[in-house]
Coordinates of C-alpha atoms in Angstrom, one line a residue:
M17 CA -11.9 -10.1 38.4
E18 CA -14.7 -7.8 37.7
M19 CA -14.6 -4.2 38.2
K20 CA -17.8 -2.1 39.0
P21 CA -18.5 0.0 35.9
Y22 CA -18.7 3.9 36.3
R23 CA -18.4 6.8 33.9
V24 CA -18.1 10.4 33.4
P25 CA -18.4 12.5 30.3
R26 CA -15.2 12.5 28.1
S27 CA -14.8 16.2 28.8
R28 CA -14.1 15.4 32.4
G29 CA -11.7 12.5 31.6
P30 CA -8.2 12.3 33.0
K31 CA -5.6 14.5 31.4
I32 CA -3.3 12.3 29.6
A33 CA 0.2 13.2 28.0
A34 CA 1.1 10.5 25.7
I35 CA 4.8 10.6 24.5
G36 CA 6.2 8.7 21.5
G37 CA 5.8 8.3 17.8
G38 CA 5.3 6.0 15.0
H39 CA 2.1 3.8 14.6
G40 CA 2.3 2.6 18.2
L41 CA 1.3 6.1 19.5
S42 CA -1.5 6.7 17.0
N43 CA -3.0 3.2 17.6
M44 CA -3.2 4.0 21.2
L45 CA -4.8 7.3 20.8
R46 CA -7.6 5.8 19.0
G47 CA -8.6 3.9 21.9
L48 CA -7.9 6.6 24.4
K49 CA -10.1 9.3 22.9
E50 CA -13.1 7.1 23.6
Y51 CA -12.6 7.7 27.3
T52 CA -11.3 11.3 27.4
E53 CA -11.0 14.5 25.5
N54 CA -8.1 15.8 27.7
L55 CA -5.4 14.1 25.4
S56 CA -1.9 15.7 24.5
A57 CA 0.1 13.7 22.1
I58 CA 3.8 14.7 22.3
V59 CA 5.4 13.4 19.1
T60 CA 9.0 12.9 18.0
V61 CA 10.3 14.9 15.0
A62 CA 13.4 12.9 14.4
D63 CA 12.2 11.0 11.2
D64 CA 14.1 11.5 7.9
G65 CA 13.0 8.7 5.9
G66 CA 10.0 8.1 3.3
G67 CA 7.7 10.9 2.4
S68 CA 8.4 12.8 5.5
G69 CA 12.1 12.8 4.8
A70 CA 11.6 14.0 1.2
L71 CA 9.5 17.0 2.5
R72 CA 12.0 17.6 5.2
Q73 CA 14.9 17.7 2.7
D74 CA 12.9 19.7 0.0
L75 CA 11.2 22.3 2.3
G76 CA 13.4 22.4 5.4
M77 CA 10.3 21.6 7.6
P78 CA 10.0 19.1 10.5
P79 CA 8.9 15.6 9.4
P80 CA 5.1 15.5 9.2
G81 CA 4.5 11.7 9.1
D82 CA 4.1 10.8 12.8
I83 CA 2.2 14.1 13.4
R84 CA -0.2 13.3 10.7
N85 CA -0.9 9.8 12.0
C86 CA -1.7 11.2 15.4
L87 CA -4.0 13.8 14.0
L88 CA -5.8 11.3 12.0
A89 CA -6.2 9.0 15.0
L90 CA -7.8 11.8 16.9
A91 CA -9.9 13.2 14.1
N92 CA -13.7 13.6 14.1
T93 CA -14.5 14.2 10.4
E94 CA -16.4 12.6 7.6
P95 CA -14.9 9.3 6.5
L96 CA -14.1 11.0 3.1
L97 CA -11.9 13.7 4.7
S98 CA -10.0 11.0 6.8
E99 CA -9.6 8.8 3.6
L100 CA -8.1 11.8 1.8
I101 CA -5.7 12.8 4.6
D102 CA -4.6 9.1 4.6
Y103 CA -4.3 8.8 0.7
R104 CA -0.8 7.8 -0.8
F105 CA 0.0 8.7 -4.3
S106 CA 1.0 5.6 -6.2
E107 CA 2.4 7.2 -9.4
G108 CA 4.6 9.9 -10.8
S109 CA 6.9 12.2 -8.8
L110 CA 4.6 12.0 -5.7
A111 CA 4.6 8.2 -5.6
G112 CA 4.6 7.2 -1.9
Q113 CA 3.8 10.5 -0.7
S114 CA 0.9 11.0 1.6
F115 CA -1.8 13.8 0.9
G116 CA -1.8 14.5 4.6
N117 CA 1.9 15.2 4.6
L118 CA 1.4 17.6 1.7
F119 CA -1.5 19.3 3.4
L120 CA 0.6 19.8 6.5
A121 CA 3.4 21.0 4.4
A122 CA 1.2 23.6 2.8
L123 CA -0.2 24.8 6.1
N124 CA 3.5 25.1 7.4
G125 CA 4.1 27.3 4.3
I126 CA 1.3 29.9 5.3
S127 CA 1.9 29.7 9.1
P128 CA 4.4 31.5 11.2
S129 CA 5.6 28.1 12.8
F130 CA 5.3 24.5 12.4
D131 CA 3.4 24.0 15.8
T132 CA 0.9 26.8 14.4
A133 CA 0.4 24.6 11.2
V134 CA -0.2 21.4 13.4
R135 CA -2.8 23.4 15.4
R136 CA -4.5 24.5 12.3
M137 CA -4.6 21.1 10.8
S138 CA -6.0 20.0 14.2
E139 CA -9.0 22.4 13.8
V140 CA -9.6 21.2 10.2
L141 CA -9.8 17.6 11.5
A142 CA -11.8 18.7 14.6
I143 CA -9.5 16.4 16.6
T144 CA -10.0 15.2 20.2
G145 CA -7.3 16.6 22.4
R146 CA -4.1 18.0 21.0
V147 CA -1.1 16.8 18.9
L148 CA 2.3 18.6 19.9
P149 CA 5.6 18.3 18.2
V150 CA 8.1 17.8 21.1
T151 CA 10.4 20.4 19.5
T152 CA 10.4 22.5 16.3
A153 CA 14.1 22.3 16.0
D154 CA 15.8 20.6 12.9
V155 CA 17.1 17.5 14.7
R156 CA 18.9 14.3 13.5
L157 CA 19.2 11.2 15.4
E158 CA 22.6 9.5 15.8
A159 CA 23.0 5.9 17.0
E160 CA 26.2 4.4 18.4
F161 CA 26.8 0.5 18.5
E162 CA 28.6 -1.8 20.9
N163 CA 31.5 -2.2 18.4
G164 CA 32.1 1.5 18.2
A165 CA 30.3 2.1 14.9
S166 CA 28.0 5.0 14.6
V167 CA 25.4 6.3 12.0
V168 CA 23.4 9.6 11.5
G169 CA 19.9 9.5 10.4
E170 CA 16.8 7.6 11.8
S171 CA 16.1 5.9 8.6
K172 CA 19.6 4.4 8.5
I173 CA 19.6 2.9 12.0
F174 CA 17.9 -0.3 11.0
Y175 CA 20.3 -1.0 8.1
C176 CA 23.5 -0.2 10.3
K177 CA 22.1 -2.3 13.0
K178 CA 21.7 -5.3 10.7
K179 CA 25.1 -4.8 9.3
E180 CA 27.1 -4.3 12.6
D181 CA 25.0 -7.3 14.2
C182 CA 25.4 -5.7 17.7
R183 CA 23.3 -3.8 20.1
I184 CA 22.8 -0.1 20.1
T185 CA 24.5 1.4 23.2
R186 CA 23.3 5.0 22.9
V187 CA 21.3 7.5 20.5
R188 CA 21.6 11.3 20.6
L189 CA 20.0 14.2 18.9
L190 CA 22.0 16.5 16.7
P191 CA 22.1 19.2 17.9
E192 CA 22.0 17.9 21.4
R193 CA 19.1 19.0 23.9
P194 CA 17.1 21.1 21.5
R195 CA 14.5 23.5 23.0
P196 CA 11.2 21.9 23.7
L197 CA 7.8 23.1 22.6
P198 CA 6.5 25.1 25.8
E199 CA 3.1 23.6 25.3
A200 CA 4.6 20.1 25.6
L201 CA 6.2 20.9 28.9
A202 CA 2.8 22.4 30.1
A203 CA 1.0 19.2 29.0
I204 CA 3.3 17.0 30.9
A205 CA 3.2 19.3 34.0
G206 CA -0.7 19.2 34.1
A207 CA -1.1 15.5 33.3
D208 CA -2.9 13.1 35.5
M209 CA -1.2 10.2 33.8
I210 CA 1.9 10.2 31.5
L211 CA 2.4 7.5 29.1
L212 CA 5.6 6.4 27.2
G213 CA 5.1 4.4 24.1
P214 CA 4.2 2.0 22.6
G215 CA 6.5 2.2 19.8
S216 CA 10.1 1.8 18.5
L217 CA 12.4 2.0 21.6
Y218 CA 15.3 4.1 20.1
T219 CA 13.6 5.9 17.2
S220 CA 10.1 6.7 18.6
I221 CA 10.3 6.9 22.3
I222 CA 13.8 7.8 23.5
P223 CA 14.3 10.8 21.1
N224 CA 11.7 12.6 23.1
L225 CA 13.5 12.2 26.2
L226 CA 16.6 13.8 24.6
V227 CA 14.8 17.2 24.1
D228 CA 15.8 19.9 26.9
G229 CA 13.4 19.8 29.9
I230 CA 11.2 16.9 29.0
V231 CA 12.8 14.4 31.5
E232 CA 12.8 16.9 34.1
A233 CA 9.1 17.8 33.5
I234 CA 8.3 14.1 33.8
Q235 CA 10.2 13.7 37.0
N236 CA 8.6 16.7 38.6
S237 CA 5.1 15.6 37.7
P238 CA 2.8 13.8 40.4
A239 CA 1.1 12.0 37.7
L240 CA 1.0 8.3 37.3
K241 CA 3.7 7.4 34.8
V242 CA 3.3 4.2 32.7
Y243 CA 5.6 2.8 30.0
V244 CA 3.6 0.7 27.6
C245 CA 6.1 -1.9 26.4
N246 CA 6.0 -3.4 22.9
V247 CA 4.5 -6.9 22.5
M248 CA 7.4 -8.1 20.2
T249 CA 11.0 -7.3 19.8
Q250 CA 11.7 -5.3 16.8
E251 CA 14.0 -6.3 13.9
G252 CA 16.8 -4.0 13.3
E253 CA 16.6 -2.3 16.8
T254 CA 15.7 -4.6 19.8
E255 CA 16.5 -8.2 18.9
G256 CA 17.0 -10.4 21.9
Y257 CA 15.8 -7.6 24.2
T258 CA 13.6 -8.5 27.3
A259 CA 11.2 -6.0 29.1
S260 CA 14.1 -4.9 31.4
D261 CA 16.3 -4.2 28.7
H262 CA 13.9 -1.8 27.3
I263 CA 13.4 -0.1 30.6
A264 CA 17.2 0.0 31.4
A265 CA 17.7 1.7 28.0
I266 CA 15.1 4.4 28.7
F267 CA 16.5 5.0 32.1
K268 CA 20.1 5.2 30.5
H269 CA 19.0 8.0 28.3
S270 CA 16.9 9.8 30.9
A271 CA 16.8 9.1 34.5
D272 CA 16.5 6.2 36.8
H273 CA 13.0 5.6 38.2
L274 CA 11.5 7.9 35.4
F275 CA 8.5 5.8 35.7
D276 CA 7.5 2.9 38.1
V277 CA 4.8 0.9 36.1
C278 CA 5.3 -1.1 32.9
L279 CA 2.2 -2.4 31.1
V280 CA 2.9 -5.5 29.1
N281 CA 0.7 -7.9 27.2
S282 CA -0.6 -11.3 28.4
S283 CA -2.6 -12.3 25.2
P284 CA -1.0 -15.3 23.4
V285 CA 0.6 -15.0 19.9
P286 CA -0.4 -17.7 17.5
R287 CA 2.3 -20.1 16.7
A288 CA 2.2 -19.5 12.9
V289 CA 2.6 -15.6 13.5
A290 CA 5.5 -16.3 16.0
A291 CA 7.3 -18.5 13.6
R292 CA 7.1 -15.9 11.0
Y293 CA 8.6 -13.2 13.4
A294 CA 11.2 -15.6 14.3
E295 CA 12.4 -15.7 10.7
E296 CA 13.2 -12.0 10.9
G297 CA 15.0 -12.4 14.4
A298 CA 12.0 -11.0 16.3
E299 CA 10.3 -12.8 19.2
M300 CA 7.5 -12.3 21.7
L301 CA 9.0 -10.0 24.4
R302 CA 10.0 -11.9 27.6
Y303 CA 8.9 -10.5 30.8
D304 CA 11.8 -10.8 33.3
T305 CA 10.0 -9.8 36.4
D306 CA 12.8 -9.9 38.9
R307 CA 15.2 -7.7 36.8
C308 CA 12.4 -5.2 36.3
A309 CA 11.8 -5.0 40.1
A310 CA 15.6 -4.5 40.6
L311 CA 15.2 -1.5 38.4
G312 CA 12.2 -0.2 40.6
V313 CA 9.5 -1.1 37.9
E314 CA 6.3 -3.1 38.4
L315 CA 5.2 -5.2 35.5
V316 CA 1.3 -5.1 35.0
S317 CA 0.3 -7.7 32.6
R318 CA -3.0 -7.4 30.6
P319 CA -4.6 -8.8 27.5
I320 CA -4.0 -5.9 25.1
A321 CA -2.7 -7.3 21.9
M322 CA -4.2 -8.6 18.7
V323 CA -3.1 -10.1 15.3
E324 CA -4.0 -7.9 12.3
D325 CA -2.9 -8.8 8.8
G326 CA -0.4 -11.1 10.2
F327 CA 1.2 -8.5 12.4
V328 CA 1.0 -8.3 16.2
R329 CA -0.2 -5.1 17.6
H330 CA -1.8 -3.5 20.5
Q331 CA -5.6 -3.6 20.4
P332 CA -6.6 0.1 20.8
E333 CA -9.9 -0.5 22.7
H334 CA -8.3 -3.0 25.1
L335 CA -5.1 -1.0 25.7
A336 CA -7.2 2.1 26.4
R337 CA -9.4 0.3 28.8
E338 CA -6.6 -1.2 30.8
L339 CA -4.8 2.1 31.0
I340 CA -7.9 3.9 32.2
L341 CA -8.6 1.1 34.6
L342 CA -5.0 1.5 35.8
H343 CA -5.4 5.2 36.5
A344 CA -8.6 4.6 38.3
E345 CA -7.2 1.9 40.5
R346 CA -4.1 4.1 41.3
S347 CA -5.7 7.4 41.5
V348 CA -5.6 9.2 44.8
R349 CA -9.2 10.4 44.3
I350 CA -11.7 7.7 45.3
A351 CA -14.1 7.5 42.3
G352 CA -17.7 8.1 43.6
G353 CA -16.5 8.9 47.1
P354 CA -17.4 12.1 48.9
G355 CA -16.6 15.1 46.8
G356 CA -14.9 12.8 44.4
G357 CA -17.7 12.7 41.8
D358 CA -18.0 9.9 39.3
A359 CA -15.2 8.4 37.2
F360 CA -15.0 6.2 34.2
R361 CA -17.2 3.4 33.0
V362 CA -14.7 0.8 32.1
E363 CA -15.4 -3.1 32.4
R364 CA -12.8 -5.8 32.7
K365 CA -13.8 -9.1 31.4
R366 CA -14.1 -11.7 34.0
G367 CA -11.0 -13.7 34.8
A368 CA -8.7 -10.8 33.6
R369 CA -5.9 -9.9 35.9

């Protein structure tokens, strides 16, 4: 199938609220900023491991890592500054710590609030769009397992899951239902398209939905709502999960029919790469269309994955193009129609479905 190309300036692109965390969200943002400047990344702050966890413990600030990754993905700066923000110390007491984390920590120290610090760093990096912590509360993530075991701490969930060898049944924030950042609610309310994921199901996506008012804001929005599903299952979190398992877990922690479209990958994964993932108990996600339909969700399959350094990831440009196409196809406004103006120039390769 070929779609007639069309375009508007990025300044008039759709308003997109992308909710998540981890590398999945930042990877998607790199592609989306080529189509629209009206981006709001709403990011989890439940991380407590690595360099982010150390700064959180030492300085009592929200974890900066996922925020930093999103800021860097949306940055429009000289390559040297981007390289500096992404630099990780390899020796001494700062070994493993990111300069970008330290920079954000310093801004937090001279700012009245963490979200102000994030906004100031956004200005330094001249980012496209906005990056918003979903909450500025000091929250921890607790996971409960099928056998009754539980663990507190996002960084501990992987190891506890491997030890208990059973599924996660529920995660919760401590304290429960923290206050949202008002700008995050406003971004959701004003969006033309709301995206959940891609990213870790229980530690990057669902924690955002446990913040007070976020689910209700999504429910009340007339925007197109899309869940971008992972390409592979994740060791220590979603072994054996199908697409419907991911969807059911999100609905369980939020509300039924929170979204009605799920974008999944149709690109093949090389056998050698799949075999390496299998050694870790991970596999290419299975798309159980009938079970998804029973949950009220339509699966839309597109070629959006790539292999990079032996890992399967979403290809930023392909993912962004398919999301913009999906919005254009399902938008009430007819592109180029009377009073509708132009829309986006996006081209789908011949034969893509």
